[in-house]
PDB file of C-alpha atoms in Angstrom:
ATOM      1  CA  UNK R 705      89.976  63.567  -1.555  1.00  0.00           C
ATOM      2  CA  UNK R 706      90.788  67.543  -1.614  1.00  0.00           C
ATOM      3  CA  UNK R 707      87.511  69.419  -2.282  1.00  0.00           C
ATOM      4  CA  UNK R 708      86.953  70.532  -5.592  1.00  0.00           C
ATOM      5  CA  UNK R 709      86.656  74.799  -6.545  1.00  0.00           C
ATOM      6  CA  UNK R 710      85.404  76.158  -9.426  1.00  0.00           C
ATOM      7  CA  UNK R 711      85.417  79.783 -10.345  1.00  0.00           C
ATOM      8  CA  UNK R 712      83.988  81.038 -13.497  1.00  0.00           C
ATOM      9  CA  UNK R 713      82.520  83.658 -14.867  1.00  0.00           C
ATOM     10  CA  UNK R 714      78.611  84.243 -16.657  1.00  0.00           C
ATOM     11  CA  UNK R 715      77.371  86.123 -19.063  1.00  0.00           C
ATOM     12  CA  UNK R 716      74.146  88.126 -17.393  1.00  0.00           C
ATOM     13  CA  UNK R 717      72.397  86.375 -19.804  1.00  0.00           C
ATOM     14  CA  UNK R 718      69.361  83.401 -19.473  1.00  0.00           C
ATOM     15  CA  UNK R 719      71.674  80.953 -20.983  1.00  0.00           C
ATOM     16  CA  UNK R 720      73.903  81.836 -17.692  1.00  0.00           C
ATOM     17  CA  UNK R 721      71.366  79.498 -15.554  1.00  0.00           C
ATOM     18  CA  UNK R 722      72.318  76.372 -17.415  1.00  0.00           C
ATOM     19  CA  UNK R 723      76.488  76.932 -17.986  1.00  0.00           C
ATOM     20  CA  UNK R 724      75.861  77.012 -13.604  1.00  0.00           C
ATOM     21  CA  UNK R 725      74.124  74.063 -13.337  1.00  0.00           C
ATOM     22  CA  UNK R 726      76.734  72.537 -15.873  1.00  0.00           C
ATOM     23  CA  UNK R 727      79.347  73.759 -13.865  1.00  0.00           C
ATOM     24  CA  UNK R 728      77.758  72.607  -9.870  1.00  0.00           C
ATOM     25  CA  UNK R 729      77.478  69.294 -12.285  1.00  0.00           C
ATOM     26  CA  UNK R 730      81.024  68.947 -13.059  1.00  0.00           C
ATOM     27  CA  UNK R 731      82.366  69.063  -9.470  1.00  0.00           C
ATOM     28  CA  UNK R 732      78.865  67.577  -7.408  1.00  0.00           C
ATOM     29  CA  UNK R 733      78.625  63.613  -7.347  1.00  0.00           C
ATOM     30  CA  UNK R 734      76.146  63.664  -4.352  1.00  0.00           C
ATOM     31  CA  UNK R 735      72.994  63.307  -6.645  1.00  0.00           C
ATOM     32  CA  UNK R 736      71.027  64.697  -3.208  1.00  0.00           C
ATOM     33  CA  UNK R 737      73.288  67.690  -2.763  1.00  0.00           C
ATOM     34  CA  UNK R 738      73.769  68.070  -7.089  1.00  0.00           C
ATOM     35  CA  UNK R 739      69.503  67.892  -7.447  1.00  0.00           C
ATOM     36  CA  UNK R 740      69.124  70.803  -4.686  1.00  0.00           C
ATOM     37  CA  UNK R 741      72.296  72.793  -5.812  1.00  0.00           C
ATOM     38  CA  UNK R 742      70.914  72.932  -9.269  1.00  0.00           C
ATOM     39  CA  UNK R 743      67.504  74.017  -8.218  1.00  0.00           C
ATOM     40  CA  UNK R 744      68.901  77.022  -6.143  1.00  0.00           C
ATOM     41  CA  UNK R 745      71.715  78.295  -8.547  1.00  0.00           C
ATOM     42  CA  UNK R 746      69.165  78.548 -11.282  1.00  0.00           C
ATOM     43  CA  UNK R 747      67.303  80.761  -8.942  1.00  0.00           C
ATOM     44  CA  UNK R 748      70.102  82.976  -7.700  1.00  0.00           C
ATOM     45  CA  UNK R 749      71.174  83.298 -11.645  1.00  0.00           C
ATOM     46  CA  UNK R 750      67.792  83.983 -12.740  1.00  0.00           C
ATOM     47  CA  UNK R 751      67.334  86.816  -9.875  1.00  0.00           C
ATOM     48  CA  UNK R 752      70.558  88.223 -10.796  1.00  0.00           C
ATOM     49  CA  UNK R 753      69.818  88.130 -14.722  1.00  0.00           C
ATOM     50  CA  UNK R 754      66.491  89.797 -14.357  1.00  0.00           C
ATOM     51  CA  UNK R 755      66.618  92.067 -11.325  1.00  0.00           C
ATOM     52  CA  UNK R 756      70.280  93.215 -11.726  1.00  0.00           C
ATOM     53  CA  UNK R 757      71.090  94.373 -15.450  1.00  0.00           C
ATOM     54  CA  UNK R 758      74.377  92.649 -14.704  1.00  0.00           C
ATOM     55  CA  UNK R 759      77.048  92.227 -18.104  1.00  0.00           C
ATOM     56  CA  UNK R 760      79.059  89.449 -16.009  1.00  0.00           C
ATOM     57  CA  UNK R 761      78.409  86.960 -12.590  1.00  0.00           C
ATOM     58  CA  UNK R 762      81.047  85.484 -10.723  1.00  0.00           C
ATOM     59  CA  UNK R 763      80.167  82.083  -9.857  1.00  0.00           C
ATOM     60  CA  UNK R 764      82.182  80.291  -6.607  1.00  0.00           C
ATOM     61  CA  UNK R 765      81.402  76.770  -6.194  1.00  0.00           C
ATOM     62  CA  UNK R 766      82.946  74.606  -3.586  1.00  0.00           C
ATOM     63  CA  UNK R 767      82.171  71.176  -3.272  1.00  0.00           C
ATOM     64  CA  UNK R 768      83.901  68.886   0.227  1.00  0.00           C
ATOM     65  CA  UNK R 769      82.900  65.056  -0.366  1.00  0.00           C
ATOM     66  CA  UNK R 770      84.506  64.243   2.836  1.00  0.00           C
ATOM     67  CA  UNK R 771      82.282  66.487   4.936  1.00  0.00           C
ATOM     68  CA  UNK R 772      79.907  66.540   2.491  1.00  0.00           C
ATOM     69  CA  UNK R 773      78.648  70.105   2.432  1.00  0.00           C
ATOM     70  CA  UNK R 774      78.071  71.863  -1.145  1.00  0.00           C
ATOM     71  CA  UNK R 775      78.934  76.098  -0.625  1.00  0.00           C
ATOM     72  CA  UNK R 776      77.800  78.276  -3.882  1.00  0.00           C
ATOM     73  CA  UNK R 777      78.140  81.401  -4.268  1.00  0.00           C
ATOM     74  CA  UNK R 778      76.706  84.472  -7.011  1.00  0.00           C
ATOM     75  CA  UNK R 779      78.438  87.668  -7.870  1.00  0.00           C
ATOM     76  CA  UNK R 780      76.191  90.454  -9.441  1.00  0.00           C
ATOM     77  CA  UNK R 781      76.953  94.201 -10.196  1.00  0.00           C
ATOM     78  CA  UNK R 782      74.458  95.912  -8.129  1.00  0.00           C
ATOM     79  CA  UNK R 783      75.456  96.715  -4.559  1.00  0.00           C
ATOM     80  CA  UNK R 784      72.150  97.423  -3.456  1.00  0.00           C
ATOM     81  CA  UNK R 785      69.715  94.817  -1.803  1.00  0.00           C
ATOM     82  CA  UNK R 786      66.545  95.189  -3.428  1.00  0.00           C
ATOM     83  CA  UNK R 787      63.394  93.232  -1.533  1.00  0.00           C
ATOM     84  CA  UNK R 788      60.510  91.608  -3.955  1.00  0.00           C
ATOM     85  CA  UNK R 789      57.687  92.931  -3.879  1.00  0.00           C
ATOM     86  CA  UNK R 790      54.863  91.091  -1.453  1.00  0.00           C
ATOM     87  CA  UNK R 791      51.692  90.489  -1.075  1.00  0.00           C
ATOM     88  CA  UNK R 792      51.443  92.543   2.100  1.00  0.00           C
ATOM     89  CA  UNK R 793      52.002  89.599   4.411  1.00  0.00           C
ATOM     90  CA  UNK R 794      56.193  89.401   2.835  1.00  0.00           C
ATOM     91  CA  UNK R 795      55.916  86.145   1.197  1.00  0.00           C
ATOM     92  CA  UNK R 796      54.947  85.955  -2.471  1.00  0.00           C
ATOM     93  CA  UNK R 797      51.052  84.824  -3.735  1.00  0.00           C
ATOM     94  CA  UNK R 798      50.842  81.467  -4.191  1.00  0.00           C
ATOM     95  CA  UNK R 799      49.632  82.459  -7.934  1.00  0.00           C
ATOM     96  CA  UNK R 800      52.313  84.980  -8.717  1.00  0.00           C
ATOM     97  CA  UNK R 801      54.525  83.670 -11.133  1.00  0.00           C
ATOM     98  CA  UNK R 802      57.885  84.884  -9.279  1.00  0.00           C
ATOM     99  CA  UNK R 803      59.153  86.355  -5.514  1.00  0.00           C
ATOM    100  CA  UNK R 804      59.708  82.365  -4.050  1.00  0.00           C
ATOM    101  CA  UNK R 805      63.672  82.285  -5.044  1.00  0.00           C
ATOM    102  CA  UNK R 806      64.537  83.596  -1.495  1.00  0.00           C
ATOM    103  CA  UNK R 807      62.271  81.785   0.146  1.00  0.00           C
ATOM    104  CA  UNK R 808      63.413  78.609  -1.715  1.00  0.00           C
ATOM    105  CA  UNK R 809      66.726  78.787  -0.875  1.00  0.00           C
ATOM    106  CA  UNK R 810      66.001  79.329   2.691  1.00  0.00           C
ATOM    107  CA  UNK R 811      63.929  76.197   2.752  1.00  0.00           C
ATOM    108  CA  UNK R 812      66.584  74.116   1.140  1.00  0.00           C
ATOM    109  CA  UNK R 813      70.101  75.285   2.472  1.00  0.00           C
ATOM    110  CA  UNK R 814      71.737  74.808   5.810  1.00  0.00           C
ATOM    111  CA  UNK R 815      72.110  78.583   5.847  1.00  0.00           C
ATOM    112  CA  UNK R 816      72.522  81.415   3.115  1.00  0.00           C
ATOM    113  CA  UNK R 817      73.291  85.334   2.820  1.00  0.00           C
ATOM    114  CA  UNK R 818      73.268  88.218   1.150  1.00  0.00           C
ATOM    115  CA  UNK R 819      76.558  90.253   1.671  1.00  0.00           C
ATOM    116  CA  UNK R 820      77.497  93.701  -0.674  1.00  0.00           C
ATOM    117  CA  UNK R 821      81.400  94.677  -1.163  1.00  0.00           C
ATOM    118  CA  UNK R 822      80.971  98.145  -3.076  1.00  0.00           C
ATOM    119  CA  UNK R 823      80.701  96.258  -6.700  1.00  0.00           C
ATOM    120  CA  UNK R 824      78.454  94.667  -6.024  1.00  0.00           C
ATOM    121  CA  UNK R 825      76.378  91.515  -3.897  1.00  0.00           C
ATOM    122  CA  UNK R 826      77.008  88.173  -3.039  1.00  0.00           C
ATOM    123  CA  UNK R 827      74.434  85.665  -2.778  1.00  0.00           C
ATOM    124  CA  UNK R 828      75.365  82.656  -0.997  1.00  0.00           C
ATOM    125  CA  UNK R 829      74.438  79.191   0.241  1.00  0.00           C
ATOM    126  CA  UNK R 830      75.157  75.832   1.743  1.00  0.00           C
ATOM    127  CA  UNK R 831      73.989  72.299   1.759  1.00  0.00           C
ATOM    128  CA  UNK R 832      74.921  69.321   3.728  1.00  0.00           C
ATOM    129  CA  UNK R 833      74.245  65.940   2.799  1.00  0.00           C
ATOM    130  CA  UNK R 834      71.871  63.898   4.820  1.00  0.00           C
TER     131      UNK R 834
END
């Protein structure tokens, strides 16, 4: 079976978060990969909806059964990197009530990046089944 592609657009709206999970949904049948995937695009939507003023996302997901790796990846309009502010030690207190997206994502994926192209960022990752 070919992998499966979808590109689509957001609105930098909340609502984006679920139209992405709906979407990773349509093309994921791996309920390990689909359960994780979901968790960390509503993260990397969320960051871009609140921290980047963004009107549109481009949302890249690519889904390989055969090899089974999952590979999403989040288009916002700032080109700039911003880091979260810490608690002093880089990781966010365990009673703030936001700062763990990165750290999520690099606890869940296989690997993960943040890339600009002079429109703005990418925000990538990847999971392999078990």
């Amino acid at each position: 079976m070919p992998a499966k592609l979808i590109d689509i657009s957001l609105p930098g709206t909340p609502q984006a978060a679920g139209r992405a999970r709906r979407a990773l949904d349509a093309c994921v049948r791996d309920p390990e990969l689909s359960d994780s995937g979901r968790l960390l695009i509503s993260e990397a939507v969320a960051n871009a909806v609140e921290h980047t003023q963004s009107d549109r996302l481009r949302l890249v997901i690519r889904y390989d059964a055969e090899t089974g790796t999952l590979m999403c990846a989040l288009h916002d309009q700032l080109a700039e990197f911003r880091r979260a502010a810490s608690t002093g030690t880089g990781v966010a207190s365990d009673w703030a009530e936001s700062g763990r997206g990165l750290s999520i994502t690099a606890a869940l994926s296989a690997g993960w990046g943040v890339s600009t192209d002079g429109f703005g960022k990418w925000l990538w990752f990847w999971l392999r089944a078990a």
